Amino acid sequence: MVFLVTTQVMELWFTVLVHEWETAARALREDELPRALDALRRSRRELDALNASWLPLAGLTPAQFNSYRGALGEGSGFQSAMYRRLEFLLGEKSAAMLVPHRGTPRAHAELEKALHEPGLYDEALRFLARRGHPVPPSVLDRDLSRRYEPSEQVEAVWAEIYRGDQRGEEVRLGEALTDVGELVWRWRNDHLTATRRAMGSKQGTGGSAGVAWLEKRAAKSVFPELWTARGNV
Ligand code: HEM
């Protein structure tokens, strides 16, 4: 029961977060920074609430998990369309991750559309480019259906912003995105830890290597240059 309720609660928070980040992305596209910052700040609190919902599951033992694992069949987090939308908005695009949604045409079509749309970070970088920052064309015109790859020039843009006015709008944008990145990283790591406690090195119900696969996901930085730029400020 706790597992079922927690997954439903988290699905609902994913829906809220997708809504907030789509609002923020649209606001940035329209050069409405205050509206974008409001949505990002709201999402910070919502991410805290999402992450707090790990607590009831965090101490699941292998025997407890085994007692209902069979009932999940091949069911897995890979089937969460909202989580996939959320990862796409953060720049973690992947056409391969659409495969588990082939059986649900509506969700598949929505994800297919989202795969080709700019994410939150794409909109933030386009916004900075319109304000005169030297974001390179290779980033601005990138293939949106691929995972966002870090760029040295983008790192230099953030370092320059962070060396400037600490109370300026662009530092605020950087910090709001960094908060989001940190809290998403926490979700991934809490998920990894709960999984490690519940099933050790077993394979996932969705067919992945389980903990080993989740470790790779959890090691990734969200909005990578916002982290690496700090070494050059
Ligand atoms: C402690 C209980 C849990 C265990 C043991 C567990 C295990 C796993 C494993 C092994 C994977 C990798 C895919 C696979 O092979 O199935 C995975 C992925 C995933 N799980 Fe869980 N999970 C747990 C709880 C949850 C909860 C409560 C949610 C909330 C919705 C969730 C959402 C997801 C999502 C969205 C993915 C895909 C992650 C990605 O694409 O990076 N899991 N989980």
Coordinates of N, CA and C and ligand atoms in Angstrom, one line a residue:
M1 N 0.8 -1.2 0.0 CA 0.0 0.0 0.0 C 0.9 1.3 0.0
V2 N 1.9 1.2 0.9 CA 2.8 2.4 0.9 C 3.5 2.6 -0.4
F3 N 3.9 1.6 -1.1 CA 4.6 1.7 -2.4 C 3.6 2.3 -3.4
L4 N 2.4 1.7 -3.4 CA 1.4 2.2 -4.4 C 1.1 3.7 -4.2
V5 N 0.8 4.0 -2.9 CA 0.5 5.4 -2.7 C 1.6 6.4 -3.0
T6 N 2.9 5.9 -2.6 CA 4.0 6.8 -2.8 C 4.2 7.1 -4.3
T7 N 4.1 6.0 -5.1 CA 4.2 6.2 -6.6 C 3.2 7.2 -7.1
Q8 N 1.9 7.0 -6.6 CA 0.9 7.9 -7.1 C 1.1 9.4 -6.6
V9 N 1.5 9.5 -5.4 CA 1.8 10.9 -4.9 C 2.9 11.5 -5.7
M10 N 4.0 10.7 -6.0 CA 5.1 11.3 -6.8 C 4.7 11.6 -8.2
E11 N 3.8 10.7 -8.8 CA 3.3 11.0 -10.1 C 2.6 12.4 -10.2
L12 N 1.9 12.7 -9.1 CA 1.1 13.9 -9.1 C 2.1 15.1 -9.0
W13 N 3.2 14.9 -8.1 CA 4.2 16.0 -8.1 C 4.9 16.2 -9.4
F14 N 5.2 15.1 -10.1 CA 5.8 15.2 -11.4 C 4.9 16.1 -12.3
T15 N 3.6 15.9 -12.3 CA 2.7 16.6 -13.1 C 2.8 18.1 -12.8
V16 N 2.8 18.4 -11.5 CA 2.9 19.8 -11.0 C 4.2 20.4 -11.5
L17 N 5.3 19.7 -11.4 CA 6.6 20.2 -11.8 C 6.7 20.5 -13.3
V18 N 6.2 19.5 -14.1 CA 6.2 19.7 -15.5 C 5.4 21.0 -15.8
H19 N 4.3 21.2 -15.1 CA 3.5 22.4 -15.4 C 4.3 23.7 -15.0
E20 N 5.0 23.7 -13.9 CA 5.8 24.9 -13.5 C 6.9 25.1 -14.5
W21 N 7.6 24.1 -14.9 CA 8.8 24.3 -15.7 C 8.3 24.7 -17.2
E22 N 7.2 24.2 -17.6 CA 6.7 24.6 -18.9 C 6.3 26.1 -18.8
T23 N 5.7 26.5 -17.7 CA 5.4 27.9 -17.4 C 6.7 28.8 -17.5
A24 N 7.7 28.3 -16.8 CA 9.0 29.0 -16.7 C 9.6 29.1 -18.1
A25 N 9.6 28.0 -18.8 CA 10.2 28.0 -20.2 C 9.4 29.0 -21.1
R26 N 8.1 29.0 -21.0 CA 7.3 29.9 -21.8 C 7.6 31.4 -21.5
A27 N 7.7 31.6 -20.2 CA 8.0 33.0 -19.7 C 9.4 33.5 -20.2
L28 N 10.4 32.6 -20.2 CA 11.7 32.9 -20.7 C 11.6 33.2 -22.2
R29 N 10.9 32.4 -22.9 CA 10.7 32.6 -24.3 C 10.1 34.0 -24.6
E30 N 9.3 34.4 -23.7 CA 8.6 35.7 -23.9 C 9.4 36.9 -23.2
D31 N 10.6 36.6 -22.8 CA 11.4 37.5 -22.0 C 10.8 38.1 -20.8
E32 N 10.0 37.3 -20.1 CA 9.3 37.6 -18.9 C 10.0 37.0 -17.7
L33 N 11.2 37.5 -17.4 CA 12.0 36.8 -16.3 C 11.3 36.7 -15.0
P34 N 10.7 37.8 -14.5 CA 10.0 37.6 -13.2 C 9.0 36.5 -13.1
R35 N 8.3 36.3 -14.2 CA 7.3 35.2 -14.2 C 8.0 33.8 -14.2
A36 N 9.1 33.8 -14.9 CA 9.9 32.5 -14.9 C 10.4 32.2 -13.5
L37 N 11.0 33.3 -12.9 CA 11.5 33.1 -11.5 C 10.5 32.7 -10.5
D38 N 9.3 33.2 -10.6 CA 8.2 32.8 -9.7 C 7.9 31.3 -9.9
A39 N 7.8 30.9 -11.1 CA 7.5 29.4 -11.3 C 8.6 28.6 -10.8
L40 N 9.9 29.0 -11.0 CA 11.0 28.2 -10.6 C 11.0 28.2 -9.0
R41 N 10.7 29.3 -8.4 CA 10.7 29.3 -6.9 C 9.6 28.4 -6.4
R42 N 8.5 28.5 -7.0 CA 7.4 27.6 -6.6 C 7.8 26.1 -6.7
S43 N 8.5 25.8 -7.8 CA 8.9 24.4 -8.0 C 9.9 23.9 -7.0
R44 N 10.7 24.9 -6.4 CA 11.6 24.5 -5.4 C 10.9 23.9 -4.2
R45 N 9.9 24.6 -3.7 CA 9.1 24.1 -2.6 C 8.4 22.7 -3.0
E46 N 7.9 22.7 -4.2 CA 7.3 21.4 -4.6 C 8.3 20.2 -4.7
L47 N 9.5 20.6 -5.1 CA 10.5 19.5 -5.1 C 10.8 19.1 -3.7
D48 N 10.8 20.0 -2.8 CA 11.0 19.6 -1.4 C 9.9 18.6 -0.9
A49 N 8.7 18.9 -1.3 CA 7.6 18.1 -0.9 C 7.7 16.7 -1.6
L50 N 8.1 16.7 -2.9 CA 8.3 15.5 -3.6 C 9.4 14.6 -2.9
N51 N 10.5 15.3 -2.6 CA 11.6 14.5 -2.0 C 11.2 14.0 -0.6
A52 N 10.4 14.8 0.2 CA 10.0 14.3 1.5 C 9.1 13.0 1.4
S53 N 8.5 12.8 0.2 CA 7.7 11.6 0.1 C 8.5 10.3 0.0
W54 N 9.8 10.4 0.0 CA 10.6 9.2 0.0 C 10.6 8.6 1.4
L55 N 10.3 9.4 2.5 CA 10.5 8.9 3.8 C 9.8 7.6 4.2
P56 N 8.5 7.4 3.8 CA 7.9 6.1 4.2 C 8.5 4.9 3.5
L57 N 9.1 5.1 2.4 CA 9.7 4.0 1.6 C 11.2 3.8 1.8
A58 N 11.8 4.7 2.5 CA 13.2 4.8 2.5 C 13.8 3.6 3.3
G59 N 13.0 2.9 4.2 CA 13.6 1.8 5.0 C 13.1 0.5 4.5
L60 N 12.6 0.4 3.3 CA 12.0 -0.9 2.8 C 13.1 -2.0 2.8
T61 N 12.8 -3.1 3.4 CA 13.8 -4.2 3.5 C 13.7 -5.1 2.2
P62 N 14.7 -5.9 1.9 CA 14.5 -6.8 0.7 C 13.3 -7.8 0.9
A63 N 13.1 -8.3 2.1 CA 12.0 -9.2 2.3 C 10.7 -8.5 2.1
Q64 N 10.5 -7.3 2.6 CA 9.3 -6.6 2.4 C 9.1 -6.3 0.9
F65 N 10.1 -5.9 0.2 CA 10.0 -5.6 -1.2 C 9.7 -6.9 -2.0
N66 N 10.3 -8.0 -1.6 CA 10.1 -9.3 -2.3 C 8.6 -9.7 -2.2
S67 N 8.0 -9.4 -1.0 CA 6.6 -9.8 -0.8 C 5.6 -9.3 -1.8
Y68 N 5.9 -8.2 -2.5 CA 5.0 -7.8 -3.6 C 5.7 -7.6 -4.9
R69 N 7.0 -7.8 -5.0 CA 7.7 -7.5 -6.2 C 7.1 -8.3 -7.4
G70 N 6.7 -9.5 -7.2 CA 6.1 -10.3 -8.3 C 4.9 -9.7 -8.9
A71 N 4.1 -9.0 -8.0 CA 2.9 -8.4 -8.5 C 3.2 -7.2 -9.5
L72 N 4.4 -6.7 -9.5 CA 4.7 -5.6 -10.4 C 4.9 -6.1 -11.8
G73 N 5.2 -7.4 -11.9 CA 5.5 -8.0 -13.2 C 6.7 -7.2 -13.9
E74 N 6.4 -6.8 -15.1 CA 7.5 -6.0 -15.8 C 7.2 -4.5 -15.6
G75 N 6.2 -4.2 -14.7 CA 5.9 -2.8 -14.4 C 7.1 -2.1 -13.8
S76 N 7.3 -0.8 -14.2 CA 8.5 -0.1 -13.7 C 8.4 1.4 -13.9
G77 N 9.3 2.1 -13.3 CA 9.3 3.6 -13.5 C 9.5 4.0 -14.9
F78 N 10.0 3.1 -15.7 CA 10.2 3.4 -17.2 C 8.9 3.8 -17.8
Q79 N 7.7 3.3 -17.2 CA 6.4 3.6 -17.7 C 5.8 4.9 -17.3
S80 N 6.6 5.7 -16.5 CA 6.1 7.0 -16.0 C 6.3 8.0 -17.1
A81 N 5.2 8.4 -17.8 CA 5.3 9.4 -18.9 C 5.6 10.8 -18.3
M82 N 5.0 11.1 -17.1 CA 5.3 12.4 -16.6 C 6.7 12.5 -16.1
Y83 N 7.3 11.5 -15.6 CA 8.7 11.6 -15.2 C 9.6 11.8 -16.5
R84 N 9.2 11.1 -17.6 CA 10.0 11.3 -18.8 C 9.8 12.7 -19.3
R85 N 8.6 13.3 -19.2 CA 8.4 14.7 -19.6 C 9.3 15.6 -18.8
L86 N 9.4 15.3 -17.5 CA 10.2 16.1 -16.6 C 11.7 16.0 -17.0
E87 N 12.1 14.8 -17.2 CA 13.6 14.7 -17.6 C 13.8 15.4 -19.0
F88 N 12.9 15.3 -19.9 CA 13.1 16.0 -21.2 C 13.2 17.5 -21.0
L89 N 12.3 18.0 -20.1 CA 12.4 19.5 -19.8 C 13.8 19.9 -19.2
L90 N 14.4 19.0 -18.5 CA 15.7 19.2 -17.9 C 16.9 19.0 -18.9
G91 N 16.5 18.6 -20.1 CA 17.6 18.4 -21.1 C 18.0 17.0 -21.3
E92 N 17.4 16.1 -20.5 CA 17.8 14.6 -20.6 C 16.9 13.9 -21.6
K93 N 17.1 14.3 -22.9 CA 16.3 13.8 -24.0 C 16.8 12.4 -24.4
S94 N 15.9 11.6 -24.8 CA 16.3 10.3 -25.4 C 15.1 9.7 -26.1
A95 N 15.3 9.4 -27.4 CA 14.2 8.8 -28.2 C 14.0 7.4 -27.7
A96 N 15.0 6.7 -27.2 CA 14.9 5.3 -26.7 C 13.9 5.2 -25.6
M97 N 13.8 6.2 -24.7 CA 13.0 6.2 -23.6 C 11.5 6.3 -23.9
L98 N 11.2 6.5 -25.2 CA 9.8 6.5 -25.7 C 9.3 5.0 -25.8
V99 N 10.2 4.1 -26.0 CA 9.8 2.7 -26.3 C 8.8 2.1 -25.3
P100 N 9.0 2.3 -23.9 CA 8.0 1.7 -23.0 C 6.6 2.3 -23.1
H101 N 6.4 3.4 -23.9 CA 5.1 4.1 -24.0 C 4.4 3.7 -25.3
R102 N 5.0 2.8 -26.1 CA 4.4 2.4 -27.4 C 2.9 1.9 -27.2
G103 N 2.6 1.3 -26.1 CA 1.3 0.7 -25.9 C 0.3 1.8 -25.5
T104 N 0.7 3.0 -25.2 CA -0.2 4.1 -24.8 C -0.1 5.3 -25.8
P105 N -0.8 5.2 -26.9 CA -0.6 6.1 -28.1 C -0.6 7.6 -27.7
R106 N -1.5 8.0 -26.7 CA -1.6 9.4 -26.4 C -0.4 9.9 -25.7
A107 N 0.0 9.1 -24.7 CA 1.3 9.5 -23.9 C 2.5 9.5 -24.8
H108 N 2.5 8.5 -25.7 CA 3.6 8.4 -26.7 C 3.7 9.6 -27.6
A109 N 2.5 10.0 -28.1 CA 2.5 11.2 -29.0 C 2.9 12.5 -28.2
E110 N 2.5 12.6 -27.0 CA 2.9 13.8 -26.2 C 4.4 13.8 -25.9
L111 N 4.9 12.6 -25.7 CA 6.4 12.6 -25.4 C 7.1 12.8 -26.7
E112 N 6.6 12.3 -27.8 CA 7.3 12.5 -29.1 C 7.4 14.0 -29.4
K113 N 6.3 14.7 -29.1 CA 6.2 16.2 -29.3 C 7.2 16.9 -28.4
A114 N 7.2 16.5 -27.1 CA 8.1 17.1 -26.1 C 9.6 16.8 -26.5
L115 N 9.8 15.7 -27.1 CA 11.2 15.3 -27.5 C 11.8 16.4 -28.4
H116 N 11.0 16.9 -29.3 CA 11.5 17.9 -30.3 C 11.4 19.3 -29.8
E117 N 10.8 19.6 -28.7 CA 10.7 21.0 -28.2 C 11.8 21.4 -27.3
P118 N 12.1 22.7 -27.3 CA 13.2 23.2 -26.4 C 12.8 22.9 -24.9
G119 N 13.8 22.6 -24.1 CA 13.6 22.3 -22.7 C 13.8 23.6 -22.0
L120 N 13.7 23.6 -20.6 CA 13.8 24.7 -19.8 C 15.2 25.4 -19.9
Y121 N 16.2 24.6 -20.0 CA 17.6 25.1 -20.1 C 17.8 25.7 -21.5
D122 N 17.3 25.1 -22.5 CA 17.4 25.6 -23.9 C 16.8 27.0 -23.9
E123 N 15.6 27.2 -23.2 CA 15.0 28.5 -23.2 C 15.8 29.5 -22.4
A124 N 16.4 29.0 -21.3 CA 17.2 29.9 -20.5 C 18.5 30.4 -21.3
L125 N 19.1 29.5 -22.0 CA 20.3 29.9 -22.8 C 19.9 30.8 -24.0
R126 N 18.7 30.6 -24.6 CA 18.3 31.5 -25.7 C 18.0 32.9 -25.1
F127 N 17.4 32.9 -23.9 CA 17.1 34.2 -23.2 C 18.4 34.9 -23.0
L128 N 19.5 34.2 -22.5 CA 20.7 34.9 -22.2 C 21.4 35.4 -23.5
A129 N 21.2 34.6 -24.6 CA 21.8 35.0 -25.9 C 21.1 36.3 -26.4
R130 N 19.8 36.4 -26.2 CA 19.0 37.6 -26.6 C 19.5 38.8 -25.8
R131 N 20.0 38.5 -24.6 CA 20.5 39.6 -23.8 C 22.0 40.0 -24.0
G132 N 22.5 39.3 -25.1 CA 23.9 39.7 -25.5 C 25.0 38.8 -25.0
H133 N 24.6 37.7 -24.3 CA 25.7 36.8 -23.9 C 26.1 35.9 -25.0
P134 N 27.4 35.6 -25.1 CA 27.9 34.8 -26.3 C 27.6 33.3 -26.2
V135 N 26.4 32.9 -26.2 CA 26.0 31.5 -26.2 C 26.2 31.0 -27.7
P136 N 27.0 30.0 -27.9 CA 27.4 29.6 -29.3 C 26.3 29.1 -30.1
P137 N 26.3 29.3 -31.4 CA 25.2 28.8 -32.3 C 25.1 27.3 -32.2
S138 N 26.2 26.6 -31.9 CA 26.1 25.1 -31.9 C 25.1 24.7 -30.7
V139 N 25.0 25.6 -29.7 CA 24.1 25.3 -28.6 C 22.7 25.8 -28.9
L140 N 22.6 27.0 -29.5 CA 21.3 27.6 -29.8 C 20.6 26.8 -30.9
D141 N 21.3 26.2 -31.8 CA 20.7 25.5 -32.9 C 20.9 24.0 -32.8
R142 N 21.1 23.5 -31.6 CA 21.4 22.1 -31.4 C 20.2 21.2 -31.8
D143 N 20.4 19.9 -32.0 CA 19.3 19.0 -32.3 C 18.6 18.8 -30.9
L144 N 17.4 19.3 -30.8 CA 16.6 19.3 -29.6 C 16.2 17.9 -29.1
S145 N 16.2 16.9 -30.0 CA 15.8 15.6 -29.7 C 16.9 14.8 -29.0
R146 N 18.1 15.4 -28.9 CA 19.3 14.7 -28.3 C 19.5 15.3 -26.9
R147 N 20.1 14.5 -26.0 CA 20.5 15.0 -24.7 C 21.4 16.2 -24.8
Y148 N 21.1 17.2 -23.9 CA 21.9 18.4 -23.8 C 23.4 18.0 -23.4
E149 N 24.3 18.5 -24.2 CA 25.7 18.2 -23.8 C 26.4 19.5 -23.4
P150 N 27.2 19.4 -22.3 CA 27.8 20.7 -21.8 C 28.8 21.3 -22.8
S151 N 28.8 22.7 -22.7 CA 29.7 23.4 -23.6 C 30.6 24.4 -22.8
E152 N 31.8 24.5 -23.2 CA 32.8 25.3 -22.5 C 32.4 26.8 -22.6
Q153 N 31.8 27.2 -23.8 CA 31.4 28.6 -24.0 C 30.3 28.9 -23.0
V154 N 29.3 28.0 -22.9 CA 28.2 28.2 -21.9 C 28.7 28.3 -20.5
E155 N 29.7 27.5 -20.2 CA 30.3 27.6 -18.8 C 30.9 29.0 -18.6
A156 N 31.6 29.5 -19.7 CA 32.2 30.8 -19.6 C 31.1 31.9 -19.4
V157 N 30.0 31.7 -20.1 CA 28.9 32.7 -19.9 C 28.4 32.7 -18.5
W158 N 28.2 31.6 -17.9 CA 27.7 31.5 -16.5 C 28.8 32.1 -15.5
A159 N 30.1 31.8 -15.8 CA 31.1 32.3 -14.9 C 31.1 33.8 -15.0
E160 N 31.0 34.4 -16.2 CA 31.0 35.8 -16.3 C 29.8 36.4 -15.6
I161 N 28.6 35.8 -15.7 CA 27.4 36.3 -15.0 C 27.7 36.2 -13.4
Y162 N 28.3 35.1 -13.0 CA 28.5 35.0 -11.5 C 29.6 35.9 -11.0
R163 N 30.5 36.4 -11.9 CA 31.5 37.3 -11.4 C 30.9 38.7 -11.3
G164 N 29.7 38.9 -11.9 CA 29.0 40.2 -11.9 C 28.1 40.5 -10.7
D165 N 27.1 41.4 -10.9 CA 26.2 41.8 -9.9 C 25.5 40.6 -9.2
Q166 N 25.8 40.4 -7.9 CA 25.2 39.3 -7.2 C 23.7 39.4 -7.0
R167 N 23.2 40.6 -7.1 CA 21.8 40.8 -6.9 C 21.1 41.0 -8.2
G168 N 21.9 40.8 -9.3 CA 21.3 41.0 -10.7 C 20.4 39.8 -11.0
E169 N 19.6 40.1 -12.0 CA 18.5 39.2 -12.5 C 19.1 37.9 -13.0
E170 N 20.3 38.0 -13.6 CA 20.8 36.8 -14.3 C 21.4 35.8 -13.3
V171 N 22.0 36.4 -12.2 CA 22.5 35.5 -11.1 C 21.3 34.8 -10.4
R172 N 20.2 35.6 -10.3 CA 19.0 35.0 -9.7 C 18.5 33.8 -10.6
L173 N 18.5 34.0 -11.9 CA 18.1 32.9 -12.8 C 19.0 31.7 -12.6
G174 N 20.3 32.0 -12.5 CA 21.3 30.9 -12.4 C 21.0 30.2 -11.0
E175 N 20.8 30.9 -10.0 CA 20.5 30.3 -8.7 C 19.2 29.5 -8.6
A176 N 18.2 30.0 -9.3 CA 16.9 29.3 -9.3 C 17.0 28.0 -10.0
L177 N 17.8 28.0 -11.1 CA 18.0 26.8 -11.9 C 18.9 25.8 -11.1
T178 N 19.9 26.4 -10.4 CA 20.8 25.5 -9.6 C 20.0 24.8 -8.5
D179 N 19.1 25.6 -7.9 CA 18.2 24.9 -6.8 C 17.4 23.8 -7.4
V180 N 16.9 24.0 -8.6 CA 16.1 22.9 -9.2 C 17.0 21.7 -9.5
G181 N 18.2 22.0 -10.1 CA 19.1 21.0 -10.4 C 19.5 20.2 -9.2
E182 N 19.8 20.9 -8.1 CA 20.2 20.2 -6.8 C 19.1 19.3 -6.3
L183 N 17.9 19.8 -6.3 CA 16.8 19.0 -5.7 C 16.4 17.8 -6.6
V184 N 16.5 17.9 -7.9 CA 16.3 16.8 -8.8 C 17.4 15.7 -8.6
W185 N 18.6 16.2 -8.4 CA 19.7 15.3 -8.1 C 19.4 14.5 -6.8
R186 N 18.9 15.3 -5.8 CA 18.5 14.6 -4.6 C 17.5 13.5 -4.8
W187 N 16.4 13.8 -5.6 CA 15.4 12.8 -5.9 C 16.1 11.6 -6.5
R188 N 16.9 11.8 -7.5 CA 17.6 10.6 -8.1 C 18.4 9.8 -7.1
N189 N 19.1 10.5 -6.2 CA 19.9 9.8 -5.2 C 19.1 9.2 -4.1
D190 N 18.0 9.8 -3.7 CA 17.2 9.1 -2.7 C 16.5 7.8 -3.3
H191 N 16.1 7.9 -4.6 CA 15.6 6.8 -5.3 C 16.6 5.7 -5.4
L192 N 17.9 6.0 -5.7 CA 19.0 5.1 -5.8 C 19.2 4.4 -4.4
T193 N 19.2 5.2 -3.4 CA 19.5 4.6 -2.0 C 18.4 3.7 -1.6
A194 N 17.1 4.1 -1.8 CA 16.0 3.3 -1.5 C 16.0 2.0 -2.2
T195 N 16.4 2.1 -3.5 CA 16.5 0.9 -4.4 C 17.6 -0.1 -3.9
R196 N 18.7 0.5 -3.6 CA 19.9 -0.3 -3.1 C 19.5 -1.0 -1.8
R197 N 18.7 -0.3 -0.9 CA 18.3 -1.0 0.3 C 17.3 -2.1 0.1
A198 N 16.4 -1.9 -0.9 CA 15.3 -2.8 -1.1 C 15.7 -4.0 -1.9
M199 N 16.7 -3.9 -2.8 CA 16.9 -5.0 -3.7 C 18.4 -5.2 -4.1
G200 N 19.3 -4.5 -3.5 CA 20.7 -4.7 -3.7 C 21.1 -4.7 -5.2
S201 N 21.8 -5.7 -5.7 CA 22.3 -5.7 -7.0 C 21.3 -6.5 -8.0
K202 N 20.1 -6.7 -7.6 CA 19.2 -7.5 -8.5 C 18.8 -6.6 -9.7
Q203 N 18.4 -7.3 -10.8 CA 17.9 -6.6 -12.0 C 16.6 -5.9 -11.7
G204 N 16.4 -4.8 -12.4 CA 15.1 -4.0 -12.2 C 13.9 -4.7 -12.9
T205 N 12.7 -4.4 -12.4 CA 11.5 -5.0 -13.1 C 11.4 -4.6 -14.5
G206 N 11.9 -3.4 -14.8 CA 11.8 -2.9 -16.2 C 12.9 -3.4 -17.1
G207 N 13.8 -4.3 -16.6 CA 14.8 -5.0 -17.4 C 16.1 -4.3 -17.3
S208 N 16.3 -3.2 -16.6 CA 17.6 -2.6 -16.5 C 18.5 -3.4 -15.5
A209 N 19.8 -2.9 -15.4 CA 20.7 -3.6 -14.5 C 20.4 -3.1 -13.0
G210 N 19.3 -2.3 -12.8 CA 18.9 -2.0 -11.5 C 19.8 -0.9 -10.9
V211 N 20.4 -1.1 -9.7 CA 21.2 -0.1 -9.1 C 22.3 0.4 -9.9
A212 N 23.0 -0.5 -10.7 CA 24.1 0.0 -11.5 C 23.6 1.0 -12.6
W213 N 22.4 0.8 -13.1 CA 21.8 1.7 -14.1 C 21.4 3.0 -13.4
L214 N 20.8 2.9 -12.3 CA 20.4 4.1 -11.6 C 21.6 5.0 -11.1
E215 N 22.7 4.3 -10.8 CA 23.9 5.0 -10.3 C 24.4 6.0 -11.5
K216 N 24.3 5.4 -12.7 CA 24.8 6.3 -13.8 C 23.9 7.5 -14.0
R217 N 22.6 7.3 -13.8 CA 21.6 8.4 -13.9 C 21.9 9.4 -12.8
A218 N 22.1 8.9 -11.6 CA 22.3 9.8 -10.4 C 23.6 10.6 -10.5
A219 N 24.6 10.0 -11.2 CA 25.9 10.7 -11.3 C 25.8 12.0 -12.2
K220 N 24.8 12.1 -13.0 CA 24.7 13.2 -13.9 C 24.3 14.5 -13.2
S221 N 24.9 15.6 -13.7 CA 24.5 17.0 -13.1 C 23.4 17.5 -14.0
V222 N 22.4 18.1 -13.3 CA 21.4 18.8 -14.1 C 21.9 20.2 -14.3
F223 N 21.7 20.7 -15.6 CA 22.3 22.0 -16.0 C 23.8 22.1 -15.7
P224 N 24.6 21.2 -16.4 CA 26.0 21.0 -16.0 C 26.8 22.2 -15.8
E225 N 26.7 23.2 -16.7 CA 27.7 24.3 -16.6 C 27.4 25.2 -15.4
L226 N 26.2 25.1 -14.9 CA 25.9 25.9 -13.7 C 26.8 25.4 -12.5
W227 N 27.2 24.2 -12.6 CA 28.1 23.6 -11.5 C 29.5 23.8 -11.9
T228 N 29.9 23.5 -13.1 CA 31.3 23.6 -13.4 C 31.8 25.1 -13.5
A229 N 30.9 26.0 -13.8 CA 31.3 27.4 -13.9 C 31.8 27.9 -12.6
R230 N 31.3 27.4 -11.5 CA 31.7 27.8 -10.1 C 33.2 27.7 -9.9
G231 N 33.9 26.8 -10.6 CA 35.3 26.7 -10.4 C 36.1 27.8 -11.0
N232 N 35.4 28.6 -11.8 CA 36.1 29.7 -12.6 C 35.6 31.1 -12.2
V233 N 34.9 31.2 -11.1 CA 34.4 32.5 -10.7 C 35.4 33.2 -9.7
Ligands
HEM1 C1 12.0 1.4 -3.0 C2 11.2 1.1 -4.0 C3 11.7 1.2 -5.5 C4 12.6 0.4 -6.1 C5 13.3 -0.8 -5.6 C6 12.8 1.0 -7.5 C7 13.6 0.4 -8.4 C8 13.8 1.0 -9.7 C9 14.7 0.4 -10.7 C10 15.6 -0.8 -10.5 C11 14.6 1.2 -11.8 C12 15.4 1.1 -13.1 C13 14.5 0.6 -14.2 C14 14.0 -0.8 -14.0 O1 14.8 -1.7 -14.5 O2 12.9 -1.1 -13.5 C15 13.7 2.3 -11.4 C16 13.4 3.3 -12.3 C17 12.5 4.3 -12.0 N1 11.7 4.4 -10.9 FE1 11.9 3.3 -9.2 N2 12.0 2.1 -7.6 C18 11.4 2.3 -6.4 C19 10.5 3.3 -6.1 C20 10.0 4.2 -7.0 C21 9.0 5.2 -6.7 C22 8.3 5.4 -5.4 C23 8.9 6.0 -7.8 C24 7.9 7.1 -8.0 C25 7.2 7.3 -9.0 C26 9.8 5.4 -8.8 C27 9.9 5.9 -10.1 C28 10.9 5.5 -11.0 C29 11.2 6.2 -12.2 C30 10.5 7.4 -12.8 C31 12.2 5.4 -12.9 C32 12.9 5.8 -14.2 C33 14.1 6.5 -13.8 C34 14.9 7.2 -14.9 O3 14.5 7.1 -16.1 O4 16.0 7.7 -14.7 N3 10.5 4.4 -8.3 N4 13.2 2.1 -10.2

